[in-house]
Coordinates of C-alpha atoms in Angstrom, one line a residue:
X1 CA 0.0 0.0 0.0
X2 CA 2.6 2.3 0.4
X3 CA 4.7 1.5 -2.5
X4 CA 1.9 2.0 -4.5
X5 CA 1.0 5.4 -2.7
X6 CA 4.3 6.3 -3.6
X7 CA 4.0 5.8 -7.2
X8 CA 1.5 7.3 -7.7
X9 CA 2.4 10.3 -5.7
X10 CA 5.5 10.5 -8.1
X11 CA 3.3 10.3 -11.2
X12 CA 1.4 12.9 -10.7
X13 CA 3.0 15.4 -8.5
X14 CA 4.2 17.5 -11.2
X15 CA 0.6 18.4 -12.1
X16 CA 1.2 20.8 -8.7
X17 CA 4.2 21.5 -9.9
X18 CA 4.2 22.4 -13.3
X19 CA 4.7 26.4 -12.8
X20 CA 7.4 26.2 -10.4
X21 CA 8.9 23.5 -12.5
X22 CA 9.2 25.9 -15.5
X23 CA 10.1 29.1 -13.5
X24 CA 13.4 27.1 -12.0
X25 CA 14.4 25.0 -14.8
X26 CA 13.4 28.1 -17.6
X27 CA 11.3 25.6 -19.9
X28 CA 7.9 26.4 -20.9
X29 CA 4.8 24.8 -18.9
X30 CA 4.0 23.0 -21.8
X31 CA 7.3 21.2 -21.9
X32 CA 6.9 20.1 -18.2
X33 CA 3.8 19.0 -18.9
X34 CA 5.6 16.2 -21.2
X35 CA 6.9 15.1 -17.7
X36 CA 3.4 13.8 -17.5
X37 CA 2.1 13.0 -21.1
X38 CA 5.8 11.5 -21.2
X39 CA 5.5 8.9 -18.3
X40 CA 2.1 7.8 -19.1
X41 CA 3.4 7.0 -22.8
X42 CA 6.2 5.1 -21.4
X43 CA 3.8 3.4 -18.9
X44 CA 1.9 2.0 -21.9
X45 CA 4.4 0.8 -24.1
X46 CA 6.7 -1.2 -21.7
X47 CA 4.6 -2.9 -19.3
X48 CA 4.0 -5.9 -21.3
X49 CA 7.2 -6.2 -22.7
X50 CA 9.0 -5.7 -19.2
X51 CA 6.6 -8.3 -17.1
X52 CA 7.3 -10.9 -20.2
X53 CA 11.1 -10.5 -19.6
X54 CA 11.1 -10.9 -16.0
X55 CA 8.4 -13.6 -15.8
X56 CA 11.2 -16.1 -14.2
X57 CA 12.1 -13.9 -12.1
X58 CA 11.2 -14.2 -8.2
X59 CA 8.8 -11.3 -7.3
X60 CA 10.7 -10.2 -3.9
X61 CA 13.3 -9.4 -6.3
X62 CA 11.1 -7.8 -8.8
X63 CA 9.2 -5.3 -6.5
X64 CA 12.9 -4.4 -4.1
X65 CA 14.5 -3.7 -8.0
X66 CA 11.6 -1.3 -9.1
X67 CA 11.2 0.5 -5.3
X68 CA 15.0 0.9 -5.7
X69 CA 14.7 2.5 -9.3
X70 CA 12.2 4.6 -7.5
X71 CA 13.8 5.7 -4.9
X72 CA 17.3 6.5 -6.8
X73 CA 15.2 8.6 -9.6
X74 CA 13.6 10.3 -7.7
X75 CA 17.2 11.8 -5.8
X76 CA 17.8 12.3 -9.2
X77 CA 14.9 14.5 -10.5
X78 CA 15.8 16.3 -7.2
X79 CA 19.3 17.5 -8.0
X80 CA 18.4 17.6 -11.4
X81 CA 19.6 21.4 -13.0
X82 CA 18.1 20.6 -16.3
X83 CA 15.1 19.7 -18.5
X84 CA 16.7 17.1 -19.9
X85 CA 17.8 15.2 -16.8
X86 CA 14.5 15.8 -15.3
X87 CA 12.8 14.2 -18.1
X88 CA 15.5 10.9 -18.1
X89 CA 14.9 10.5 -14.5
X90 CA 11.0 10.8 -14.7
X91 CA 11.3 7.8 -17.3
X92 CA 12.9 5.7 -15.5
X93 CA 10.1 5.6 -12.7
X94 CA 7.9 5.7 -15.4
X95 CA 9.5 2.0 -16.3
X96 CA 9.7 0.9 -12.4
X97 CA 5.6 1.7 -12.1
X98 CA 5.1 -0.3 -15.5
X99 CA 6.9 -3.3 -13.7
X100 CA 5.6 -2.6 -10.4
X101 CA 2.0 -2.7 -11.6
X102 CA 1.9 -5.6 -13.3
X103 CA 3.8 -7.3 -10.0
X104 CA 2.2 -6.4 -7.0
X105 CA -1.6 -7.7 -7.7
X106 CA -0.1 -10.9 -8.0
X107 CA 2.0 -10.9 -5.0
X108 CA -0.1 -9.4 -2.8
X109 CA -3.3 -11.0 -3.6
X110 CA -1.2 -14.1 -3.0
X111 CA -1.1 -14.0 0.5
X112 CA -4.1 -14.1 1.2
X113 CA -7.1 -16.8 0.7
X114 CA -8.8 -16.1 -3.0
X115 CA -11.9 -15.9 -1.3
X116 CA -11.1 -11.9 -0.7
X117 CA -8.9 -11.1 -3.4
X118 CA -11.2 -8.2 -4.4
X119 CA -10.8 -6.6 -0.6
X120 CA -7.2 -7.1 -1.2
X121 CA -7.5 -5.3 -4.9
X122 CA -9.7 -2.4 -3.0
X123 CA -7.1 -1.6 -0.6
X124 CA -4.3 -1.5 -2.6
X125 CA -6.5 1.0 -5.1
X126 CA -7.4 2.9 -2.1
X127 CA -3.5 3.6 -1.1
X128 CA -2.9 4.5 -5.0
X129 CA -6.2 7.1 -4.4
X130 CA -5.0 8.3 -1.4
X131 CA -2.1 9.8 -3.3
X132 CA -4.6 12.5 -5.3
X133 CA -6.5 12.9 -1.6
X134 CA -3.0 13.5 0.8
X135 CA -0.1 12.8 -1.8
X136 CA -0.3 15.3 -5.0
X137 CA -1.6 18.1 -2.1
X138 CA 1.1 18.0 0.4
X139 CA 3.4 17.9 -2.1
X140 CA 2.5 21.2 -3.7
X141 CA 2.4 23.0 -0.3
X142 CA 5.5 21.6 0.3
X143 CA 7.0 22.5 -2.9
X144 CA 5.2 26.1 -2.9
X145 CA 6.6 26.9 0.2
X146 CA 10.3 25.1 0.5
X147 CA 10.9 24.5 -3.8
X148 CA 9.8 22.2 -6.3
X149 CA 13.0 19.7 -5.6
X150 CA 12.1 18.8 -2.0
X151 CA 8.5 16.9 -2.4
X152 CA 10.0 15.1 -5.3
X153 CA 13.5 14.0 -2.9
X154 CA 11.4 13.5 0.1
X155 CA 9.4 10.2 -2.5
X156 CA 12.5 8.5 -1.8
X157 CA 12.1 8.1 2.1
X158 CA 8.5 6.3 1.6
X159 CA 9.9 4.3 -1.2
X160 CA 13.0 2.9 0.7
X161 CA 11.1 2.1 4.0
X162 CA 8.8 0.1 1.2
X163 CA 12.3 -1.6 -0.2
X164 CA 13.2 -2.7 3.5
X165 CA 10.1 -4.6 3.9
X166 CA 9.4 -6.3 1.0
X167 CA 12.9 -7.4 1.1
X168 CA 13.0 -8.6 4.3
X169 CA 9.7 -9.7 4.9
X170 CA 8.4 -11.0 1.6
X171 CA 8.8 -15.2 0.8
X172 CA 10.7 -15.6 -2.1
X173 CA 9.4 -18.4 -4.5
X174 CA 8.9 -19.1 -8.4
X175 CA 6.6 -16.5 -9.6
X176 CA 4.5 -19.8 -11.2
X177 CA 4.2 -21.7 -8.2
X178 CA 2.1 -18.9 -6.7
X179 CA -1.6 -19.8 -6.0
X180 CA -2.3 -16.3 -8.1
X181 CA 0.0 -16.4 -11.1
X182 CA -2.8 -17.8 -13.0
X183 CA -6.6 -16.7 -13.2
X184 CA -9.2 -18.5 -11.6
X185 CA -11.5 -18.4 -14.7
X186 CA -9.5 -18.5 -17.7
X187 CA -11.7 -16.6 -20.9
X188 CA -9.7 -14.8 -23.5
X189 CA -12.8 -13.4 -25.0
X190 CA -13.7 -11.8 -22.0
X191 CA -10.1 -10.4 -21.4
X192 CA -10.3 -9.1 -24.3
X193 CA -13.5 -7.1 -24.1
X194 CA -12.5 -6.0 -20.5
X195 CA -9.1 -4.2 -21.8
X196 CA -11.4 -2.9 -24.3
X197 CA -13.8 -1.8 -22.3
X198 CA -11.7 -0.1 -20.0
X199 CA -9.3 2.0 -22.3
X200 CA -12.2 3.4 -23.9
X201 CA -13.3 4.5 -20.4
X202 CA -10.2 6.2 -19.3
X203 CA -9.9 7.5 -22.9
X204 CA -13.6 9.2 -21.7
X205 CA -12.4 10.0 -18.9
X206 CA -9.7 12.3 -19.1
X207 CA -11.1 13.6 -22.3
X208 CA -13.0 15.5 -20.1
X209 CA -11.1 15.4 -16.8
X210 CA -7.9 16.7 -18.4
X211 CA -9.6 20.3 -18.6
X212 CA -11.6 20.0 -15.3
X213 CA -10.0 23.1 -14.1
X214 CA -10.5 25.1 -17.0
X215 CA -15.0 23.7 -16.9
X216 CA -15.4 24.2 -12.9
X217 CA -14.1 28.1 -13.8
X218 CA -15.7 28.5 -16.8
X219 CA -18.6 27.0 -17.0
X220 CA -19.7 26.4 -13.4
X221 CA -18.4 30.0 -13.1
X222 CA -15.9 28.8 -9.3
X223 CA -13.4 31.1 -8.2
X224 CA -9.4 29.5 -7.8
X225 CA -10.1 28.6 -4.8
X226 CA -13.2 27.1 -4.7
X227 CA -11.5 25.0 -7.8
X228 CA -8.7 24.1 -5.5
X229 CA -11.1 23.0 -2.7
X230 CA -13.5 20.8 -5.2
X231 CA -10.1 18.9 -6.9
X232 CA -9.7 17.8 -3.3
X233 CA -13.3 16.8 -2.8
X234 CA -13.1 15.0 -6.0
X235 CA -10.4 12.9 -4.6
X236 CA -12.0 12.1 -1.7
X237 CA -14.8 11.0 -3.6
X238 CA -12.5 8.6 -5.8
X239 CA -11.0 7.3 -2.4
X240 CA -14.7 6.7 -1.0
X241 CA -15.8 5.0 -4.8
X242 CA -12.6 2.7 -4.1
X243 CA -13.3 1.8 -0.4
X244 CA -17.0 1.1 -1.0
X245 CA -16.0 -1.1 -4.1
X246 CA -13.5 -3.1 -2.9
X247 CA -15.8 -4.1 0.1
X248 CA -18.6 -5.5 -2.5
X249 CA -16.2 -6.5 -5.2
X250 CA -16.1 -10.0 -4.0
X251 CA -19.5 -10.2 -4.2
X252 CA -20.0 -8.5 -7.3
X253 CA -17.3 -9.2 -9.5
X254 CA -18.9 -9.1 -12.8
X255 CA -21.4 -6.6 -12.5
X256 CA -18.6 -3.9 -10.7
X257 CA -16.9 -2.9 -14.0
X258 CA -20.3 -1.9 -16.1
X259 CA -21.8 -0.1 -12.6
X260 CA -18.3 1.6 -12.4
X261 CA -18.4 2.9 -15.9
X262 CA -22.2 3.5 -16.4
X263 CA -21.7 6.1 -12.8
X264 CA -18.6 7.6 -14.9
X265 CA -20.6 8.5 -17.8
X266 CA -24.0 9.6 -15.8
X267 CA -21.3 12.2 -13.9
X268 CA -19.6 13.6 -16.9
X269 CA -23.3 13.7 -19.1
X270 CA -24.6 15.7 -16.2
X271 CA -21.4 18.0 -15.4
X272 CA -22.2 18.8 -19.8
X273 CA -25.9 19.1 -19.3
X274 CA -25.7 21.0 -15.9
X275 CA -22.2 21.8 -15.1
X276 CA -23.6 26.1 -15.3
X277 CA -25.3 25.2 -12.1
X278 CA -22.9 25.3 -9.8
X279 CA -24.2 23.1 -6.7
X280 CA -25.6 20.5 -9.6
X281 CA -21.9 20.6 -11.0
X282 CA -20.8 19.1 -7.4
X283 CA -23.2 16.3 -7.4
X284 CA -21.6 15.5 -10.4
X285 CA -18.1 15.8 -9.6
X286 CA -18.4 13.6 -6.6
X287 CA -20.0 11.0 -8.9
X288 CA -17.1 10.9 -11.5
X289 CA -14.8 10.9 -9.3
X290 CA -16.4 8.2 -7.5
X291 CA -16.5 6.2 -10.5
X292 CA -12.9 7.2 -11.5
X293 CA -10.8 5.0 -9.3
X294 CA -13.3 2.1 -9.4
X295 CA -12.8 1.7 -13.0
X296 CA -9.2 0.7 -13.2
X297 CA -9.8 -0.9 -9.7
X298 CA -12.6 -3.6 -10.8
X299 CA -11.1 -3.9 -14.3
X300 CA -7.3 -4.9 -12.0
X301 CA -9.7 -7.6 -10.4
X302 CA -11.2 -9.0 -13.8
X303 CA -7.3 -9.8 -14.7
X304 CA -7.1 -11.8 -11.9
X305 CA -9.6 -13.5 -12.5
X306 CA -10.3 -13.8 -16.2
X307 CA -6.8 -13.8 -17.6
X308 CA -5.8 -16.8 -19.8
X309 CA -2.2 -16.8 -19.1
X310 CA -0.5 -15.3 -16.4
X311 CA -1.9 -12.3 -14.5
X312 CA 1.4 -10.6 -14.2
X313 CA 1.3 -10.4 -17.9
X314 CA -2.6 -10.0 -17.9
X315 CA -2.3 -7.1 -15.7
X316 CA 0.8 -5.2 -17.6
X317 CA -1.6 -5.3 -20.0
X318 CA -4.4 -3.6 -18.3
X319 CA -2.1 -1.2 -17.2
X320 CA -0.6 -0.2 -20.6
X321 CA -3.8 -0.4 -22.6
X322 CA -5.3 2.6 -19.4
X323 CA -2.3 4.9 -19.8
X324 CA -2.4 4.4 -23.3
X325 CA -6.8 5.2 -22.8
X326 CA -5.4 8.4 -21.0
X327 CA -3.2 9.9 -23.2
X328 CA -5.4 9.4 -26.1
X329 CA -8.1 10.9 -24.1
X330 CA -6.0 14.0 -23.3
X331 CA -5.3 14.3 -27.0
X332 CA -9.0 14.3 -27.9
X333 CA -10.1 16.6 -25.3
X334 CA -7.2 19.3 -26.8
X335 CA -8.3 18.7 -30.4
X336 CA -11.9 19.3 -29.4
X337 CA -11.2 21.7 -26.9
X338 CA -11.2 25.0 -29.8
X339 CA -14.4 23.8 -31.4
X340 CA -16.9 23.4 -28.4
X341 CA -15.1 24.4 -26.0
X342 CA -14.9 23.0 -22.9
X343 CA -18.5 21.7 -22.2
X344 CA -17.7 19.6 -25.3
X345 CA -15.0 17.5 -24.2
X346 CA -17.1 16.0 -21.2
X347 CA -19.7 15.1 -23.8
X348 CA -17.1 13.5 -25.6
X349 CA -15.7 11.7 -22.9
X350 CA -19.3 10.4 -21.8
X351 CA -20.2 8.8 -24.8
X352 CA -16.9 7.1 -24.9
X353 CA -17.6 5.7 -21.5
X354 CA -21.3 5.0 -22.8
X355 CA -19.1 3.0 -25.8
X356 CA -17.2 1.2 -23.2
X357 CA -20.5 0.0 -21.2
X358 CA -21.7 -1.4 -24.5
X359 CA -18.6 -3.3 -25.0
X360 CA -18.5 -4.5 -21.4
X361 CA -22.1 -5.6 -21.3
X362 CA -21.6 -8.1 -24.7
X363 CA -20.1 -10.2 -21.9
X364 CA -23.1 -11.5 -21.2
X365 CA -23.5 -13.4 -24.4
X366 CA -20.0 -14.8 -24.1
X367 CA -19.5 -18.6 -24.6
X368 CA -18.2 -21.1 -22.2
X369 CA -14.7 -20.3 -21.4
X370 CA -12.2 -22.9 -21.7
X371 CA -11.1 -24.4 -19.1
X372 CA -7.2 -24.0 -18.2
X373 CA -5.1 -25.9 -15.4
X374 CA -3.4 -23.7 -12.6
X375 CA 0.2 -23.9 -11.8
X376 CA 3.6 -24.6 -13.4
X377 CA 2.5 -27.6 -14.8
X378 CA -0.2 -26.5 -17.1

């Protein structure tokens, strides 16, 4: 939980950052913002490729050689006097998280019985939220008030104590003899339409989300700080979606991903139908974000329990194919973004999330899935 709070601290702290960033380094905020668009790419690409090369390998030394990649990049981006360095070190955590992603549902949901994997899934996702909620905030006080470089150096002190423990702590075994390097109901076709499913969603989401700033001041007409105050709320309200989830997700495995998608898209039609109103605008902020970290959360799940090969590998691909959902999202919003203006990239991102329930619900006319054998012998 706090490796994962970690990363995702470090992924997207520069969003707070950005201005301070360009002031120090003299680059231009749309450069910095490559530091983002930049690690998400990287993110997407070498997940799958990375988790297939290291398949062998035993995961206690997997997750101590990604928290240590972390930990010395992140010194790195600290000290670091140019754009260039910057970039290079933010690219090589962008290559640890790939690896780390893909790892640590496997592992963790390992130790316990696979009667509560999904509990185990929602409380790893809710340490991840937690970093938008506590993470991302504190570290743009922090960097507002002492420099950019010391939030970014101080990522290296939660990532090392995670290092310790996992290293000293964690059983060492073949990553195939694990009770949860394989899924417990094998179906390609429905692996398929989940990764589907749920790049389209985050492509919807952050086709709108992207310029969420720019729609709660223009639109719903919020001052800066009233803006400040509802990005915070909206976390909250991603690490609530997360808690509540993961405590049904068990229960509710297949219907989770279509009830986390159809909540996204009913919060981003109504933020484009009735964003001008400004309390309306809140109902629907709380309900995207509540949908927003559920989505990646219950699709995490589905790989565990759907994928036909390993779920290391299943899961670097979940990963990859979300980043990859986000930055193509992004990309639409800002190519949308000077012909409707900002009301238009939430409708947008709605009926891509609307396209991504449809996908998801075809699951119900799936055929039997074939049945696979667990374990290193199979």
């Amino acid at each position: 939980m706090l490796a994962a709070f970690t990363f995702n601290t470090a992924e997207n702290l520069p969003i707070g950052l950005l201005e301070l960033i360009s002031d120090d380094l003299r680059v231009s905020v749309s450069s910095v913002g490559l530091l983002i668009t930049g690690y998400g790419v990287t993110v997407a690409v070498a997940s799958v490729p990375l988790a297939h090369g290291l398949r062998a390998v035993p995961r206690r030394h997997v997750l101590t050689g990604v928290l240590a990649a972390l930990v010395v990049s992140s010194l790195v981006a600290a000290v670091a006097r140019s754009y260039g360095l910057l970039l290079a070190s933010r690219l090589v955590t962008a290559l640890a998280q790939a690896l780390f992603w893909a790892v640590m549902g496997p592992v963790a949901v390992g130790l316990f019985p696979p009667a509560v994997r999904g509990r185990v899934v929602g409380v790893l996702s809710a340490a991840g939220s937690l970093a938008l909620v506590l993470g991302v905030p504190a570290g743009t006080w922090l960097g507002r008030l002492s420099g950019w470089p010391v939030p970014v150096a101080l990522l290296a002190v939660p990532g090392l104590l995670s290092l310790v423990t996992i290293a000293a702590l964690l059983p060492t075994s073949r990553p195939e003899e694990e009770h949860a390097a394989y899924g417990t109901s094998p179906d390609a076709r429905r692996f398929g339409i989940v990764l589907a499913a749920g790049t389209l969603s985050a492509a919807g989401a952050f086709a709108g989300f992207t310029y969420i700033v720019t729609f709660l001041g223009e639109v719903s007409g919020f001052s800066p700080s009233a803006v400040s105050a509802l990005l915070v709320t909206f976390g909250l309200a991603c690490l609530a979606g997360v808690s509540a989830t993961g405590a049904l997700l068990d229960r509710f495995p297949d219907a989770a991903p279509a009830t986390a998608m159809a909540t996204q898209a009913v919060g981003m039609l109504g933020l484009y139908a009735a964003g001008a109103r400004p309390a309306v605008a809140v109902v629907f902020l709380v309900l995207m974000g509540g949908a927003l970290g559920p989505v990646f959360m219950t699709t995490q799940n589905a790989m565990l329990r759907c994928a036909p090969g390993r779920t290391d590998l299943a899961l670097a691909a979940n990963s990859g194919c979300y980043n990859a959902g986000i930055a193509a999202g992004a990309a639409l919003g800002s190519l949308i973004l000077p012909h409707t203006g900002v009301r238009g990239t939430f409708l947008a991102g709605a009926l891509l999330t609307l396209a991504a329930c449809t996908v998801l619900l075809t699951t119900h006319r799936r055929t039997k899935p074939e049945r696979y054998e667990s374990g290193p012998n199979r």
